[in-house]
Short mmCIF file of C-alpha atoms in Angstrom, two decimals:
data_model
loop_
_atom_site.label_atom_id
_atom_site.label_comp_id
_atom_site.label_asym_id
_atom_site.label_seq_id
_atom_site.Cartn_x
_atom_site.Cartn_y
_atom_site.Cartn_z
CA MET A 251 11.89 -20.04 -5.33
CA SER A 252 9.91 -16.99 -4.26
CA TYR A 253 7.37 -15.15 -6.38
CA PRO A 254 6.69 -11.41 -6.59
CA VAL A 255 3.89 -10.04 -4.49
CA HIS A 256 1.79 -7.76 -6.64
CA GLY A 257 -1.57 -6.07 -6.72
CA ASP A 258 -1.17 -2.97 -4.58
CA GLN A 259 0.54 -0.44 -6.83
CA THR A 260 -0.80 3.08 -7.15
CA VAL A 261 -3.22 3.96 -9.92
CA PHE A 262 -4.15 7.26 -11.55
CA LEU A 263 -7.80 6.69 -12.43
CA VAL A 264 -9.40 9.20 -14.80
CA LEU A 265 -13.19 9.24 -15.14
CA SER A 266 -14.52 11.11 -18.12
CA GLY A 267 -17.82 11.66 -19.86
CA PRO A 268 -20.38 14.36 -20.55
CA SER A 269 -21.75 16.74 -17.93
CA GLY A 270 -24.63 14.99 -16.20
CA ALA A 271 -23.13 11.51 -16.55
CA GLY A 272 -22.82 11.34 -12.76
CA LYS A 273 -19.03 11.37 -12.50
CA SER A 274 -18.84 13.37 -9.25
CA THR A 275 -21.46 11.26 -7.48
CA LEU A 276 -19.77 8.08 -8.69
CA ILE A 277 -16.37 9.25 -7.42
CA SER A 278 -17.79 10.28 -4.03
CA SER A 279 -19.37 6.84 -3.57
CA PHE A 280 -16.20 5.10 -4.73
CA LEU A 281 -14.05 7.07 -2.27
CA ARG A 282 -16.25 6.03 0.66
CA ARG A 283 -15.50 2.44 -0.24
CA ARG A 284 -11.84 2.87 -1.19
CA PRO A 285 -10.09 5.22 1.29
CA GLU A 286 -6.66 4.50 -0.22
CA PHE A 287 -7.72 6.75 -3.11
CA VAL A 288 -7.79 10.54 -3.01
CA ARG A 289 -9.74 12.85 -5.27
CA CYS A 290 -7.46 15.01 -7.41
CA ILE A 291 -7.86 18.69 -6.57
CA SER A 292 -7.86 21.07 -9.53
CA VAL A 293 -6.34 24.52 -9.80
CA THR A 294 -8.78 27.23 -10.91
CA THR A 295 -8.81 30.97 -11.55
CA ARG A 296 -12.44 31.44 -10.57
CA GLN A 297 -13.52 32.85 -7.22
CA PRO A 298 -14.55 30.44 -4.45
CA ARG A 299 -18.26 29.72 -4.18
CA PRO A 300 -19.93 29.81 -0.75
CA GLY A 301 -18.61 26.96 1.36
CA GLU A 302 -15.66 26.11 -0.89
CA ARG A 303 -12.23 25.90 0.75
CA HIS A 304 -8.79 26.38 -0.74
CA GLY A 305 -6.86 23.12 -0.85
CA ILE A 306 -10.00 21.09 -0.17
CA ASP A 307 -12.34 21.82 -3.06
CA TYR A 308 -9.91 23.62 -5.37
CA PHE A 309 -6.57 25.36 -5.36
CA PHE A 310 -7.67 28.93 -6.10
CA THR A 311 -5.17 31.14 -7.89
CA THR A 312 -4.85 34.22 -10.08
CA THR A 313 -4.85 34.23 -13.87
CA ASP A 314 -1.22 35.40 -13.91
CA GLU A 315 -0.10 32.59 -11.63
CA PHE A 316 -2.11 30.04 -13.61
CA ASN A 317 -0.47 31.16 -16.85
CA ARG A 318 2.95 30.89 -15.21
CA MET A 319 2.14 27.32 -14.19
CA VAL A 320 1.16 26.51 -17.77
CA LEU A 321 4.52 27.79 -19.02
CA ASP A 322 6.32 25.77 -16.34
CA GLY A 323 4.59 22.55 -17.42
CA ALA A 324 2.88 22.22 -14.05
CA PHE A 325 -0.35 20.75 -15.42
CA LEU A 326 -1.24 17.32 -16.75
CA GLU A 327 -4.13 19.05 -18.51
CA HIS A 328 -5.65 22.50 -18.47
CA ALA A 329 -8.39 24.43 -20.21
CA GLN A 330 -10.43 27.59 -20.19
CA VAL A 331 -14.09 26.73 -19.66
CA PHE A 332 -16.64 28.57 -21.78
CA GLY A 333 -14.10 31.35 -22.39
CA GLN A 334 -14.15 32.39 -18.74
CA HIS A 335 -12.24 30.68 -15.94
CA SER A 336 -9.30 28.31 -16.31
CA TYR A 337 -8.91 24.90 -14.67
CA GLY A 338 -5.95 22.56 -14.52
CA THR A 339 -4.83 19.24 -13.07
CA PRO A 340 -1.58 19.81 -11.12
CA ARG A 341 1.16 17.32 -11.92
CA SER A 342 2.59 17.75 -8.40
CA PHE A 343 -0.63 16.58 -6.72
CA VAL A 344 -0.47 13.19 -8.42
CA ALA A 345 3.30 12.85 -7.87
CA GLU A 346 3.11 13.67 -4.15
CA ASN A 347 0.27 11.24 -3.51
CA PHE A 348 1.97 8.46 -5.46
CA ALA A 349 5.10 9.02 -3.37
CA ALA A 350 2.97 8.57 -0.25
CA GLY A 351 1.48 5.34 -1.61
CA ARG A 352 -1.94 6.79 -2.38
CA SER A 353 -3.84 6.29 -5.62
CA VAL A 354 -5.56 9.24 -7.29
CA ILE A 355 -8.97 9.53 -8.96
CA LYS A 356 -9.95 12.45 -11.17
CA ASP A 357 -13.01 13.46 -13.17
CA VAL A 358 -12.35 15.44 -16.32
CA ASP A 359 -14.07 16.29 -19.59
CA VAL A 360 -13.25 14.57 -22.86
CA GLN A 361 -10.76 17.24 -23.96
CA GLY A 362 -8.95 16.98 -20.64
CA ALA A 363 -8.79 13.21 -21.01
CA ILE A 364 -7.12 13.62 -24.40
CA GLN A 365 -4.44 15.83 -22.82
CA ILE A 366 -3.86 13.38 -19.97
CA ARG A 367 -3.49 10.57 -22.50
CA ARG A 368 -0.45 12.43 -23.82
CA SER A 369 1.00 13.75 -20.55
CA PHE A 370 0.40 10.60 -18.46
CA PRO A 371 0.09 7.60 -20.81
CA THR A 372 -0.33 5.04 -18.01
CA ALA A 373 -3.37 6.77 -16.51
CA VAL A 374 -6.35 4.41 -16.52
CA GLN A 375 -9.14 6.10 -18.44
CA VAL A 376 -12.79 5.21 -17.84
CA PHE A 377 -15.68 6.62 -19.86
CA VAL A 378 -18.82 7.02 -17.75
CA VAL A 379 -21.87 6.29 -19.89
CA PRO A 380 -25.12 8.01 -18.81
CA PRO A 381 -28.44 6.14 -19.11
CA SER A 382 -29.92 8.51 -21.70
CA ARG A 383 -29.95 12.07 -23.02
CA GLU A 384 -33.10 12.68 -21.00
CA GLU A 385 -31.35 11.62 -17.81
CA ILE A 386 -28.43 13.94 -18.57
CA GLU A 387 -30.84 16.84 -18.95
CA ARG A 388 -32.69 15.90 -15.76
CA ARG A 389 -29.44 15.81 -13.76
CA LEU A 390 -28.24 19.13 -15.16
CA ARG A 391 -31.52 20.82 -14.28
CA THR A 392 -31.60 19.25 -10.82
CA ARG A 393 -28.25 20.90 -10.02
CA ALA A 394 -29.87 24.33 -10.50
CA THR A 395 -26.43 25.92 -10.89
CA GLU A 396 -26.71 27.07 -14.50
CA GLY A 397 -29.10 28.93 -16.76
CA GLU A 398 -30.99 27.63 -19.76
CA GLU A 399 -28.34 28.68 -22.27
CA ALA A 400 -25.57 26.88 -20.37
CA ILE A 401 -27.67 23.73 -20.04
CA ARG A 402 -28.39 23.65 -23.78
CA ARG A 403 -24.71 24.15 -24.49
CA ARG A 404 -23.77 21.24 -22.25
CA LEU A 405 -26.38 19.01 -23.87
CA SER A 406 -24.99 19.85 -27.29
CA GLU A 407 -21.45 19.08 -26.10
CA ALA A 408 -22.63 15.81 -24.56
CA GLN A 409 -23.67 14.51 -27.98
CA LEU A 410 -20.15 15.09 -29.30
CA GLU A 411 -18.44 13.70 -26.20
CA LEU A 412 -20.44 10.47 -26.32
CA MET A 413 -18.87 9.76 -29.70
CA GLN A 414 -15.43 9.50 -28.05
CA TRP A 415 -16.10 6.42 -25.91
CA ALA A 416 -13.95 4.11 -28.07
CA GLU A 417 -10.80 6.05 -27.08
CA TYR A 418 -11.03 4.87 -23.45
CA ASP A 419 -9.65 1.84 -21.63
CA TYR A 420 -12.95 0.93 -19.98
CA LEU A 421 -16.65 1.81 -20.14
CA VAL A 422 -18.82 2.06 -17.01
CA TYR A 423 -22.58 2.39 -17.43
CA ASN A 424 -23.91 4.68 -14.70
CA GLY A 425 -27.55 3.65 -14.51
CA ASP A 426 -27.39 2.06 -11.06
CA LEU A 427 -24.89 3.83 -8.79
CA GLU A 428 -23.89 0.81 -6.69
CA VAL A 429 -23.32 -1.33 -9.76
CA ALA A 430 -21.26 1.47 -11.32
CA VAL A 431 -19.10 1.71 -8.17
CA ASP A 432 -18.58 -2.06 -8.31
CA ASP A 433 -17.50 -1.74 -11.93
CA VAL A 434 -14.98 1.03 -11.16
CA ALA A 435 -13.57 -1.09 -8.32
CA ALA A 436 -13.24 -4.00 -10.76
CA VAL A 437 -11.31 -1.76 -13.17
CA VAL A 438 -8.89 -0.81 -10.39
CA ARG A 439 -8.34 -4.43 -9.38
CA ALA A 440 -7.72 -5.47 -12.98
CA GLU A 441 -5.09 -2.75 -13.34
CA GLN A 442 -3.41 -3.61 -10.05
CA LEU A 443 -3.12 -7.25 -11.07
CA LYS A 444 -1.27 -6.51 -14.30
CA ALA A 445 2.21 -7.95 -14.49
CA PRO A 446 4.93 -5.65 -13.08
CA GLY A 447 6.29 -3.33 -15.72
CA ARG A 448 3.07 -3.21 -17.75
CA GLY A 449 1.78 -0.12 -15.96
CA THR A 450 4.74 1.87 -14.71
CA HIS A 451 3.49 5.25 -13.57
CA ARG A 452 5.64 8.31 -14.12
CA VAL A 453 4.41 11.82 -13.39
#
């Protein structure tokens, strides 16, 4: 009698949490360790910043095209950020990488995670817990990409987002980066070892 070989299926891993939780840094470190994963590239209506490349950092598009994609159901989640530019997670990106045997990792805010929970129920959702409010503020200011008003707005939103942690599959405390990467890797392994049929992924 032979037994099924299991443990290598693709995973759509969604990391969520407040701005300043360290999601991007955590994902970058995780990807260096796990090359079978790819970072999900978002579609956006904003203009490229210096050094950003289409298809590498973002898929840049027009507002009209973005709205057409919304109507066509092309996004797993989408939102307008601070009433300005729109961002969305393209359904096709996840589907194409799954077809090629690659797993996908994505960072998204709490509202985006709620949408993905509906559009892709088998996505594995991880809430990244920052060490403290003070550390969130320090990280936001270290970026030096936003003004005082935007920073205060993000800090206010962070308080609300932190109340949503119980809606997630896993919690990862991001106080020590290497430990946090280990924890994310453990989440992936746990999901890959689930019995066949318990995590069927459909995009």
